[in-house]
C-alpha cells in the first residue's frame, strides 16, 4: 500500500487524511504543533461554525476569494456531506441565525475530538511535533518529504495543508508558502482578511467596548462606495471590529495593500429610518426635552457614551440647550447619525486576522482534485491556497471540500496509474 503524507492537521488536513484513509490509502498525518486542530479550537469564538446551511451557489458567492475555483470540490463534498459526516461521528449540529451551523454542544473541542477519533478508527498514523522542512521532487514528480530533523520519508503523494499566516500560535505561520515556491508555484501576495480595522480618529478609545447592533457600515474609497453590511459591530481602543467590520475588512485590506489613501467608513446608526423619518424622530425628542442640554436630550436616540462624539462631529456643542438648536443644525445632526465618519488607516496585523487572503495561485491547481499542475502527486488545500471567504462557516466548508477532494484523488489517481 502506497503512503499518502498530509502535512498540517487543521480542518483541511484532517479531512484530507480522513478521505484518503477512507478511500483505502495508508495515511501519515504530520503536524508541527503538539496537538492537532489547534486553529479549529478557536473558530466561531470556540464554538466552531462547521459550515453554512446556505444553498451551494450562495456558499460559493460568499467565498469572495476565488470561490468559483471551488465549484467542483464543493459540489463533490457539500454542506450536507459535512453535516452528515459530523453527525455520523456523534456530533449533533444545529442551524442558527444567518444559516450558521454549530455543534449543539457549542464546543469546538467536540468537533476536533470527533475528527481525531475518526482518523484513529481509519488507522491514520499521526505524528505531532513534526515539522516538514522540504519537499523531495524528482523530474517533476513528488517523491517524499524531508523533516526538520533531517529524516526523509518517501511518499506516493503529499497533501500540503499548512494553513495561512494568521494566528501563528496555532501553527499557521506561513511555512507552506516557502514549500510551494520551492516547488515552482506562484504565491499571490498574502494579506489579512476578516481582521479588525484601525482608525485615525482617537475618539474610539472613549467608547471602546461599546457594541452596536442593527447598524450599517459602508466602506468608501475616494468618495466612491465600495461595500456595505448591516448588523453588529464593536468599538476598540484602536478602531473597530465585529461581524460587519470583519466582512468589510477584506476590501479595506486590498485597498491599503495597494497603497490607496482616503479610505473611509461611514456608520449609519439608524438605518431603519429614512432621513425624513429620522428628522421627525429628532424633532419629537427635542420637543420632549426642550429645556435640557442637548447631550441629555438624546438619551433615547443613542448610547450615552456616543452622544457627545456624534454632537462634536455634527459641530454642535453638547452643552447647548435643546430648544436653541436650529433647523439647520438638526439637519446636520440627522446626517451625522446616518453617516458617522471614520478614517481607515490600516488593519490589525495578519497574525490577528481570522483568515489569510492570497496564497498558492489557483490557476496552477486542478480544481477537481487540488493536484498541482506543476508537480505530479503534490496537492494543496485549505488556507494555504488563494481562497478565502466571509464569516458564516464558509471558510471551514471550503477547507473541508478541498481536503476531501485531495484526499480521495490522492488515492484514486495512484490506483489508476
mmCIF file of N, CA, C and O in Angstrom, residues 139-227:
data_model
loop_
_atom_site.group_PDB
_atom_site.id
_atom_site.type_symbol
_atom_site.label_atom_id
_atom_site.label_comp_id
_atom_site.label_asym_id
_atom_site.label_seq_id
_atom_site.Cartn_x
_atom_site.Cartn_y
_atom_site.Cartn_z
ATOM 1 N N UNK A 139 12.282 15.049 -11.201
ATOM 2 C CA UNK A 139 11.698 15.057 -12.558
ATOM 3 C C UNK A 139 10.223 15.439 -12.553
ATOM 4 O O UNK A 139 9.405 14.842 -13.270
ATOM 5 N N UNK A 140 9.880 16.429 -11.730
ATOM 6 C CA UNK A 140 8.501 16.923 -11.692
ATOM 7 C C UNK A 140 7.531 15.995 -10.998
ATOM 8 O O UNK A 140 6.317 16.150 -11.128
ATOM 9 N N UNK A 141 8.046 15.031 -10.247
ATOM 10 C CA UNK A 141 7.189 14.089 -9.528
ATOM 11 C C UNK A 141 7.536 14.139 -8.038
ATOM 12 O O UNK A 141 8.710 14.090 -7.666
ATOM 13 N N UNK A 142 6.523 14.222 -7.204
ATOM 14 C CA UNK A 142 6.726 14.261 -5.756
ATOM 15 C C UNK A 142 7.148 12.876 -5.272
ATOM 16 O O UNK A 142 6.504 11.871 -5.567
ATOM 17 N N UNK A 143 8.232 12.836 -4.508
ATOM 18 C CA UNK A 143 8.749 11.546 -4.022
ATOM 19 C C UNK A 143 8.670 11.392 -2.508
ATOM 20 O O UNK A 143 8.776 10.286 -1.997
ATOM 21 N N UNK A 144 8.547 12.512 -1.782
ATOM 22 C CA UNK A 144 8.505 12.413 -0.339
ATOM 23 C C UNK A 144 8.767 13.744 0.328
ATOM 24 O O UNK A 144 8.712 14.798 -0.322
ATOM 25 N N UNK A 145 9.083 13.700 1.622
ATOM 26 C CA UNK A 145 9.368 14.921 2.377
ATOM 27 C C UNK A 145 10.626 14.729 3.219
ATOM 28 O O UNK A 145 10.997 13.604 3.565
ATOM 29 N N UNK A 146 11.275 15.845 3.534
ATOM 30 C CA UNK A 146 12.386 15.834 4.477
ATOM 31 C C UNK A 146 11.962 16.651 5.691
ATOM 32 O O UNK A 146 11.530 17.787 5.559
ATOM 33 N N UNK A 147 12.087 16.046 6.851
ATOM 34 C CA UNK A 147 11.660 16.702 8.077
ATOM 35 C C UNK A 147 12.713 17.680 8.574
ATOM 36 O O UNK A 147 13.861 17.659 8.118
ATOM 37 N N UNK A 148 12.333 18.502 9.527
ATOM 38 C CA UNK A 148 13.249 19.494 10.087
ATOM 39 C C UNK A 148 14.459 18.835 10.744
ATOM 40 O O UNK A 148 15.540 19.414 10.792
ATOM 41 N N UNK A 149 14.288 17.592 11.233
ATOM 42 C CA UNK A 149 15.405 16.888 11.865
ATOM 43 C C UNK A 149 16.272 16.130 10.862
ATOM 44 O O UNK A 149 17.197 15.414 11.245
ATOM 45 N N UNK A 150 15.946 16.302 9.568
ATOM 46 C CA UNK A 150 16.741 15.673 8.518
ATOM 47 C C UNK A 150 16.206 14.333 8.037
ATOM 48 O O UNK A 150 16.643 13.820 6.999
ATOM 49 N N UNK A 151 15.277 13.746 8.773
ATOM 50 C CA UNK A 151 14.714 12.453 8.370
ATOM 51 C C UNK A 151 13.955 12.589 7.055
ATOM 52 O O UNK A 151 13.175 13.525 6.865
ATOM 53 N N UNK A 152 14.177 11.651 6.154
ATOM 54 C CA UNK A 152 13.495 11.657 4.859
ATOM 55 C C UNK A 152 12.439 10.554 4.848
ATOM 56 O O UNK A 152 12.723 9.415 5.239
ATOM 57 N N UNK A 153 11.220 10.901 4.418
ATOM 58 C CA UNK A 153 10.130 9.928 4.349
ATOM 59 C C UNK A 153 9.611 9.861 2.918
ATOM 60 O O UNK A 153 9.205 10.883 2.349
ATOM 61 N N UNK A 154 9.644 8.681 2.344
ATOM 62 C CA UNK A 154 9.121 8.501 0.980
ATOM 63 C C UNK A 154 7.595 8.527 1.000
ATOM 64 O O UNK A 154 6.965 8.127 1.972
ATOM 65 N N UNK A 155 7.017 9.015 -0.100
ATOM 66 C CA UNK A 155 5.560 9.063 -0.203
ATOM 67 C C UNK A 155 5.132 8.952 -1.655
ATOM 68 O O UNK A 155 5.850 9.389 -2.563
ATOM 69 N N UNK A 156 3.964 8.358 -1.853
ATOM 70 C CA UNK A 156 3.394 8.290 -3.197
ATOM 71 C C UNK A 156 2.704 9.601 -3.548
ATOM 72 O O UNK A 156 2.569 9.955 -4.717
ATOM 73 N N UNK A 157 2.279 10.346 -2.529
ATOM 74 C CA UNK A 157 1.631 11.647 -2.731
ATOM 75 C C UNK A 157 1.747 12.453 -1.448
ATOM 76 O O UNK A 157 1.824 11.887 -0.351
ATOM 77 N N UNK A 158 1.783 13.763 -1.594
ATOM 78 C CA UNK A 158 1.829 14.661 -0.445
ATOM 79 C C UNK A 158 0.738 15.714 -0.586
ATOM 80 O O UNK A 158 0.582 16.318 -1.657
ATOM 81 N N UNK A 159 -0.022 15.906 0.482
ATOM 82 C CA UNK A 159 -1.058 16.943 0.525
ATOM 83 C C UNK A 159 -0.605 18.008 1.512
ATOM 84 O O UNK A 159 -0.447 17.728 2.696
ATOM 85 N N UNK A 160 -0.367 19.217 1.004
ATOM 86 C CA UNK A 160 0.052 20.329 1.871
ATOM 87 C C UNK A 160 -1.171 21.064 2.399
ATOM 88 O O UNK A 160 -1.968 21.586 1.623
ATOM 89 N N UNK A 161 -1.291 21.106 3.716
ATOM 90 C CA UNK A 161 -2.419 21.770 4.383
ATOM 91 C C UNK A 161 -1.894 22.548 5.575
ATOM 92 O O UNK A 161 -2.387 22.413 6.694
ATOM 93 N N UNK A 162 -0.883 23.359 5.329
ATOM 94 C CA UNK A 162 -0.147 24.025 6.414
ATOM 95 C C UNK A 162 -0.786 25.320 6.901
ATOM 96 O O UNK A 162 -0.279 25.948 7.820
ATOM 97 N N UNK A 163 -1.893 25.747 6.273
ATOM 98 C CA UNK A 163 -2.578 26.953 6.723
ATOM 99 C C UNK A 163 -1.953 28.217 6.169
ATOM 100 O O UNK A 163 -1.009 28.177 5.375
ATOM 101 N N UNK A 164 -2.512 29.354 6.590
ATOM 102 C CA UNK A 164 -2.038 30.650 6.109
ATOM 103 C C UNK A 164 -1.023 31.244 7.060
ATOM 104 O O UNK A 164 -0.158 30.536 7.584
ATOM 105 N N UNK A 165 -1.148 32.555 7.314
ATOM 106 C CA UNK A 165 -0.204 33.246 8.204
ATOM 107 C C UNK A 165 -0.903 33.911 9.373
ATOM 108 O O UNK A 165 -0.304 34.703 10.082
ATOM 109 N N UNK A 166 -2.186 33.588 9.572
ATOM 110 C CA UNK A 166 -2.914 34.187 10.685
ATOM 111 C C UNK A 166 -2.910 33.245 11.885
ATOM 112 O O UNK A 166 -2.844 32.030 11.730
ATOM 113 N N UNK A 167 -2.960 33.819 13.079
ATOM 114 C CA UNK A 167 -2.893 33.062 14.325
ATOM 115 C C UNK A 167 -1.710 32.099 14.347
ATOM 116 O O UNK A 167 -1.881 30.883 14.447
ATOM 117 N N UNK A 168 -0.480 32.610 14.225
ATOM 118 C CA UNK A 168 0.700 31.732 14.180
ATOM 119 C C UNK A 168 0.853 30.848 15.405
ATOM 120 O O UNK A 168 1.462 29.782 15.331
ATOM 121 N N UNK A 169 0.285 31.255 16.531
ATOM 122 C CA UNK A 169 0.384 30.435 17.745
ATOM 123 C C UNK A 169 -0.326 29.094 17.587
ATOM 124 O O UNK A 169 -0.048 28.141 18.319
ATOM 125 N N UNK A 170 -1.241 29.007 16.604
ATOM 126 C CA UNK A 170 -1.941 27.745 16.355
ATOM 127 C C UNK A 170 -1.180 26.873 15.346
ATOM 128 O O UNK A 170 -1.615 25.770 15.030
ATOM 129 N N UNK A 171 -0.085 27.394 14.822
ATOM 130 C CA UNK A 171 0.700 26.630 13.846
ATOM 131 C C UNK A 171 0.680 27.213 12.457
ATOM 132 O O UNK A 171 1.476 26.831 11.594
ATOM 133 N N UNK A 172 -0.238 28.149 12.196
ATOM 134 C CA UNK A 172 -0.331 28.778 10.873
ATOM 135 C C UNK A 172 0.667 29.931 10.788
ATOM 136 O O UNK A 172 0.325 31.082 11.027
ATOM 137 N N UNK A 173 1.894 29.589 10.449
ATOM 138 C CA UNK A 173 2.948 30.612 10.431
ATOM 139 C C UNK A 173 3.445 30.914 9.026
ATOM 140 O O UNK A 173 4.448 31.602 8.850
ATOM 141 N N UNK A 174 2.754 30.396 8.001
ATOM 142 C CA UNK A 174 3.143 30.673 6.624
ATOM 143 C C UNK A 174 4.224 29.750 6.078
ATOM 144 O O UNK A 174 4.785 30.019 5.012
ATOM 145 N N UNK A 175 4.514 28.646 6.778
ATOM 146 C CA UNK A 175 5.559 27.715 6.327
ATOM 147 C C UNK A 175 5.293 27.176 4.922
ATOM 148 O O UNK A 175 6.229 26.954 4.136
ATOM 149 N N UNK A 176 4.030 26.933 4.632
ATOM 150 C CA UNK A 176 3.678 26.296 3.358
ATOM 151 C C UNK A 176 4.008 27.129 2.140
ATOM 152 O O UNK A 176 4.219 26.591 1.049
ATOM 153 N N UNK A 177 4.062 28.456 2.295
ATOM 154 C CA UNK A 177 4.362 29.312 1.143
ATOM 155 C C UNK A 177 5.768 29.046 0.620
ATOM 156 O O UNK A 177 5.987 29.003 -0.593
ATOM 157 N N UNK A 178 6.723 28.853 1.521
ATOM 158 C CA UNK A 178 8.102 28.564 1.111
ATOM 159 C C UNK A 178 8.172 27.216 0.407
ATOM 160 O O UNK A 178 8.871 27.065 -0.612
ATOM 161 N N UNK A 179 7.441 26.219 0.916
ATOM 162 C CA UNK A 179 7.418 24.898 0.274
ATOM 163 C C UNK A 179 6.806 24.994 -1.119
ATOM 164 O O UNK A 179 7.286 24.360 -2.069
ATOM 165 N N UNK A 180 5.749 25.795 -1.242
ATOM 166 C CA UNK A 180 5.091 25.969 -2.543
ATOM 167 C C UNK A 180 6.026 26.645 -3.542
ATOM 168 O O UNK A 180 6.132 26.217 -4.701
ATOM 169 N N UNK A 181 6.702 27.696 -3.110
ATOM 170 C CA UNK A 181 7.629 28.408 -4.004
ATOM 171 C C UNK A 181 8.775 27.500 -4.441
ATOM 172 O O UNK A 181 9.179 27.513 -5.610
ATOM 173 N N UNK A 182 9.272 26.712 -3.504
ATOM 174 C CA UNK A 182 10.369 25.794 -3.832
ATOM 175 C C UNK A 182 9.929 24.759 -4.861
ATOM 176 O O UNK A 182 10.758 24.250 -5.636
ATOM 177 N N UNK A 183 8.635 24.462 -4.887
ATOM 178 C CA UNK A 183 8.098 23.504 -5.866
ATOM 179 C C UNK A 183 7.775 24.180 -7.198
ATOM 180 O O UNK A 183 7.287 23.535 -8.121
ATOM 181 N N UNK A 184 8.040 25.494 -7.284
ATOM 182 C CA UNK A 184 7.828 26.223 -8.530
ATOM 183 C C UNK A 184 6.498 26.934 -8.628
ATOM 184 O O UNK A 184 6.155 27.499 -9.673
ATOM 185 N N UNK A 185 5.735 26.940 -7.537
ATOM 186 C CA UNK A 185 4.407 27.550 -7.576
ATOM 187 C C UNK A 185 4.448 29.057 -7.308
ATOM 188 O O UNK A 185 5.324 29.554 -6.601
ATOM 189 N N UNK A 186 3.477 29.738 -7.890
ATOM 190 C CA UNK A 186 3.284 31.161 -7.639
ATOM 191 C C UNK A 186 2.482 31.321 -6.354
ATOM 192 O O UNK A 186 1.460 30.659 -6.162
ATOM 193 N N UNK A 187 2.963 32.193 -5.485
ATOM 194 C CA UNK A 187 2.207 32.527 -4.282
ATOM 195 C C UNK A 187 1.765 33.981 -4.421
ATOM 196 O O UNK A 187 2.599 34.891 -4.420
ATOM 197 N N UNK A 188 0.469 34.183 -4.593
ATOM 198 C CA UNK A 188 -0.033 35.552 -4.736
ATOM 199 C C UNK A 188 0.152 36.273 -3.401
ATOM 200 O O UNK A 188 0.150 35.644 -2.347
ATOM 201 N N UNK A 189 0.337 37.605 -3.431
ATOM 202 C CA UNK A 189 0.588 38.344 -2.183
ATOM 203 C C UNK A 189 -0.474 38.055 -1.132
ATOM 204 O O UNK A 189 -1.670 38.065 -1.427
ATOM 205 N N UNK A 190 -0.034 37.778 0.074
ATOM 206 C CA UNK A 190 -0.982 37.492 1.155
ATOM 207 C C UNK A 190 -1.306 38.780 1.906
ATOM 208 O O UNK A 190 -0.490 39.699 1.970
ATOM 209 N N UNK A 191 -2.510 38.831 2.438
ATOM 210 C CA UNK A 191 -2.928 39.980 3.239
ATOM 211 C C UNK A 191 -4.034 39.542 4.190
ATOM 212 O O UNK A 191 -4.676 38.506 3.971
ATOM 213 N N UNK A 192 -4.245 40.298 5.265
ATOM 214 C CA UNK A 192 -5.243 39.878 6.258
ATOM 215 C C UNK A 192 -6.672 40.068 5.752
ATOM 216 O O UNK A 192 -7.013 41.106 5.184
ATOM 217 N N UNK A 193 -7.489 39.052 5.948
ATOM 218 C CA UNK A 193 -8.928 39.156 5.680
ATOM 219 C C UNK A 193 -9.644 38.798 6.979
ATOM 220 O O UNK A 193 -9.098 38.073 7.811
ATOM 221 N N UNK A 194 -10.845 39.287 7.153
ATOM 222 C CA UNK A 194 -11.576 39.118 8.413
ATOM 223 C C UNK A 194 -10.690 39.574 9.570
ATOM 224 O O UNK A 194 -10.277 38.805 10.429
ATOM 225 N N UNK A 195 -10.408 40.876 9.557
ATOM 226 C CA UNK A 195 -9.472 41.450 10.518
ATOM 227 C C UNK A 195 -10.007 42.794 11.023
ATOM 228 O O UNK A 195 -10.654 43.522 10.264
ATOM 229 N N UNK A 196 -9.788 43.145 12.275
ATOM 230 C CA UNK A 196 -10.216 44.460 12.773
ATOM 231 C C UNK A 196 -9.527 45.599 12.027
ATOM 232 O O UNK A 196 -8.406 45.439 11.525
ATOM 233 N N UNK A 197 -10.192 46.754 11.973
ATOM 234 C CA UNK A 197 -9.667 47.914 11.262
ATOM 235 C C UNK A 197 -9.203 48.995 12.234
ATOM 236 O O UNK A 197 -9.809 49.204 13.285
ATOM 237 N N UNK A 198 -8.121 49.668 11.848
ATOM 238 C CA UNK A 198 -7.540 50.732 12.655
ATOM 239 C C UNK A 198 -8.006 52.077 12.100
ATOM 240 O O UNK A 198 -8.008 52.284 10.880
ATOM 241 N N UNK A 199 -8.388 52.986 12.982
ATOM 242 C CA UNK A 199 -8.892 54.293 12.542
ATOM 243 C C UNK A 199 -7.949 55.424 12.954
ATOM 244 O O UNK A 199 -7.194 55.297 13.920
ATOM 245 N N UNK A 200 -8.032 56.525 12.212
ATOM 246 C CA UNK A 200 -7.257 57.717 12.564
ATOM 247 C C UNK A 200 -7.873 58.402 13.781
ATOM 248 O O UNK A 200 -7.167 58.939 14.624
ATOM 249 N N UNK A 201 -9.181 58.388 13.851
ATOM 250 C CA UNK A 201 -9.889 59.065 14.933
ATOM 251 C C UNK A 201 -9.574 58.397 16.283
ATOM 252 O O UNK A 201 -9.706 57.164 16.409
ATOM 253 N N UNK A 202 -9.197 59.196 17.243
ATOM 254 C CA UNK A 202 -8.841 58.644 18.555
ATOM 255 C C UNK A 202 -10.033 58.559 19.505
ATOM 256 O O UNK A 202 -9.925 57.961 20.574
ATOM 257 N N UNK A 203 -11.181 59.136 19.098
ATOM 258 C CA UNK A 203 -12.333 59.083 19.997
ATOM 259 C C UNK A 203 -12.836 57.656 20.212
ATOM 260 O O UNK A 203 -13.592 57.383 21.158
ATOM 261 N N UNK A 204 -12.397 56.736 19.354
ATOM 262 C CA UNK A 204 -12.837 55.335 19.524
ATOM 263 C C UNK A 204 -12.423 54.804 20.903
ATOM 264 O O UNK A 204 -13.106 53.943 21.476
ATOM 265 N N UNK A 205 -11.301 55.326 21.431
ATOM 266 C CA UNK A 205 -10.853 54.881 22.760
ATOM 267 C C UNK A 205 -11.888 55.210 23.832
ATOM 268 O O UNK A 205 -12.029 54.479 24.816
ATOM 269 N N UNK A 206 -12.605 56.318 23.633
ATOM 270 C CA UNK A 206 -13.596 56.746 24.628
ATOM 271 C C UNK A 206 -14.823 55.832 24.656
ATOM 272 O O UNK A 206 -15.578 55.844 25.634
ATOM 273 N N UNK A 207 -15.017 55.084 23.593
ATOM 274 C CA UNK A 207 -16.190 54.194 23.530
ATOM 275 C C UNK A 207 -15.774 52.727 23.358
ATOM 276 O O UNK A 207 -16.588 51.894 22.976
ATOM 277 N N UNK A 208 -14.494 52.428 23.630
ATOM 278 C CA UNK A 208 -14.044 51.042 23.453
ATOM 279 C C UNK A 208 -14.889 50.102 24.304
ATOM 280 O O UNK A 208 -15.268 50.418 25.431
ATOM 281 N N UNK A 209 -15.224 48.974 23.697
ATOM 282 C CA UNK A 209 -16.084 48.005 24.370
ATOM 283 C C UNK A 209 -17.556 48.195 24.072
ATOM 284 O O UNK A 209 -18.377 47.328 24.390
ATOM 285 N N UNK A 210 -17.904 49.333 23.452
ATOM 286 C CA UNK A 210 -19.309 49.594 23.110
ATOM 287 C C UNK A 210 -19.696 48.798 21.867
ATOM 288 O O UNK A 210 -19.068 48.917 20.818
ATOM 289 N N UNK A 211 -20.712 47.986 22.002
ATOM 290 C CA UNK A 211 -21.208 47.176 20.882
ATOM 291 C C UNK A 211 -22.486 47.800 20.333
ATOM 292 O O UNK A 211 -23.351 48.223 21.100
ATOM 293 N N UNK A 212 -22.583 47.897 19.034
ATOM 294 C CA UNK A 212 -23.776 48.435 18.374
ATOM 295 C C UNK A 212 -24.433 47.342 17.537
ATOM 296 O O UNK A 212 -23.749 46.639 16.786
ATOM 297 N N UNK A 213 -25.729 47.218 17.661
ATOM 298 C CA UNK A 213 -26.470 46.248 16.854
ATOM 299 C C UNK A 213 -27.325 46.998 15.842
ATOM 300 O O UNK A 213 -27.684 48.142 16.038
ATOM 301 N N UNK A 214 -27.633 46.301 14.769
ATOM 302 C CA UNK A 214 -28.523 46.862 13.741
ATOM 303 C C UNK A 214 -28.032 48.192 13.202
ATOM 304 O O UNK A 214 -28.779 49.170 13.114
ATOM 305 N N UNK A 215 -26.743 48.248 12.886
ATOM 306 C CA UNK A 215 -26.178 49.422 12.222
ATOM 307 C C UNK A 215 -25.706 49.001 10.832
ATOM 308 O O UNK A 215 -25.535 47.814 10.554
ATOM 309 N N UNK A 216 -25.508 49.983 9.978
ATOM 310 C CA UNK A 216 -24.984 49.700 8.637
ATOM 311 C C UNK A 216 -23.649 50.408 8.479
ATOM 312 O O UNK A 216 -23.556 51.619 8.695
ATOM 313 N N UNK A 217 -22.628 49.637 8.121
ATOM 314 C CA UNK A 217 -21.295 50.194 7.892
ATOM 315 C C UNK A 217 -21.004 50.159 6.400
ATOM 316 O O UNK A 217 -21.178 49.128 5.751
ATOM 317 N N UNK A 218 -20.586 51.312 5.873
ATOM 318 C CA UNK A 218 -20.304 51.420 4.435
ATOM 319 C C UNK A 218 -18.863 51.871 4.239
ATOM 320 O O UNK A 218 -18.410 52.828 4.857
ATOM 321 N N UNK A 219 -18.163 51.156 3.357
ATOM 322 C CA UNK A 219 -16.765 51.468 3.051
ATOM 323 C C UNK A 219 -16.710 52.331 1.793
ATOM 324 O O UNK A 219 -17.327 51.995 0.774
ATOM 325 N N UNK A 220 -15.979 53.437 1.890
ATOM 326 C CA UNK A 220 -15.809 54.332 0.746
ATOM 327 C C UNK A 220 -14.322 54.488 0.435
ATOM 328 O O UNK A 220 -13.484 54.498 1.340
ATOM 329 N N UNK A 221 -14.028 54.615 -0.848
ATOM 330 C CA UNK A 221 -12.663 54.919 -1.278
ATOM 331 C C UNK A 221 -12.721 56.057 -2.281
ATOM 332 O O UNK A 221 -13.426 55.963 -3.289
ATOM 333 N N UNK A 222 -12.013 57.140 -1.982
ATOM 334 C CA UNK A 222 -12.041 58.329 -2.843
ATOM 335 C C UNK A 222 -13.475 58.809 -3.068
ATOM 336 O O UNK A 222 -13.838 59.236 -4.161
ATOM 337 N N UNK A 223 -14.309 58.651 -2.032
ATOM 338 C CA UNK A 223 -15.697 59.090 -2.125
ATOM 339 C C UNK A 223 -16.628 58.128 -2.824
ATOM 340 O O UNK A 223 -17.842 58.353 -2.880
ATOM 341 N N UNK A 224 -16.092 57.015 -3.341
ATOM 342 C CA UNK A 224 -16.917 56.031 -4.053
ATOM 343 C C UNK A 224 -17.238 54.860 -3.131
ATOM 344 O O UNK A 224 -16.362 54.326 -2.462
ATOM 345 N N UNK A 225 -18.507 54.473 -3.112
ATOM 346 C CA UNK A 225 -18.941 53.359 -2.257
ATOM 347 C C UNK A 225 -18.343 52.048 -2.752
ATOM 348 O O UNK A 225 -18.434 51.716 -3.931
ATOM 349 N N UNK A 226 -17.739 51.299 -1.826
ATOM 350 C CA UNK A 226 -17.140 50.006 -2.168
ATOM 351 C C UNK A 226 -18.023 48.843 -1.717
ATOM 352 O O UNK A 226 -18.301 47.939 -2.488
ATOM 353 N N UNK A 227 -18.435 48.857 -0.446
ATOM 354 C CA UNK A 227 -19.229 47.766 0.123
ATOM 355 C C UNK A 227 -20.007 48.279 1.327
ATOM 356 O O UNK A 227 -19.616 49.279 1.932
#
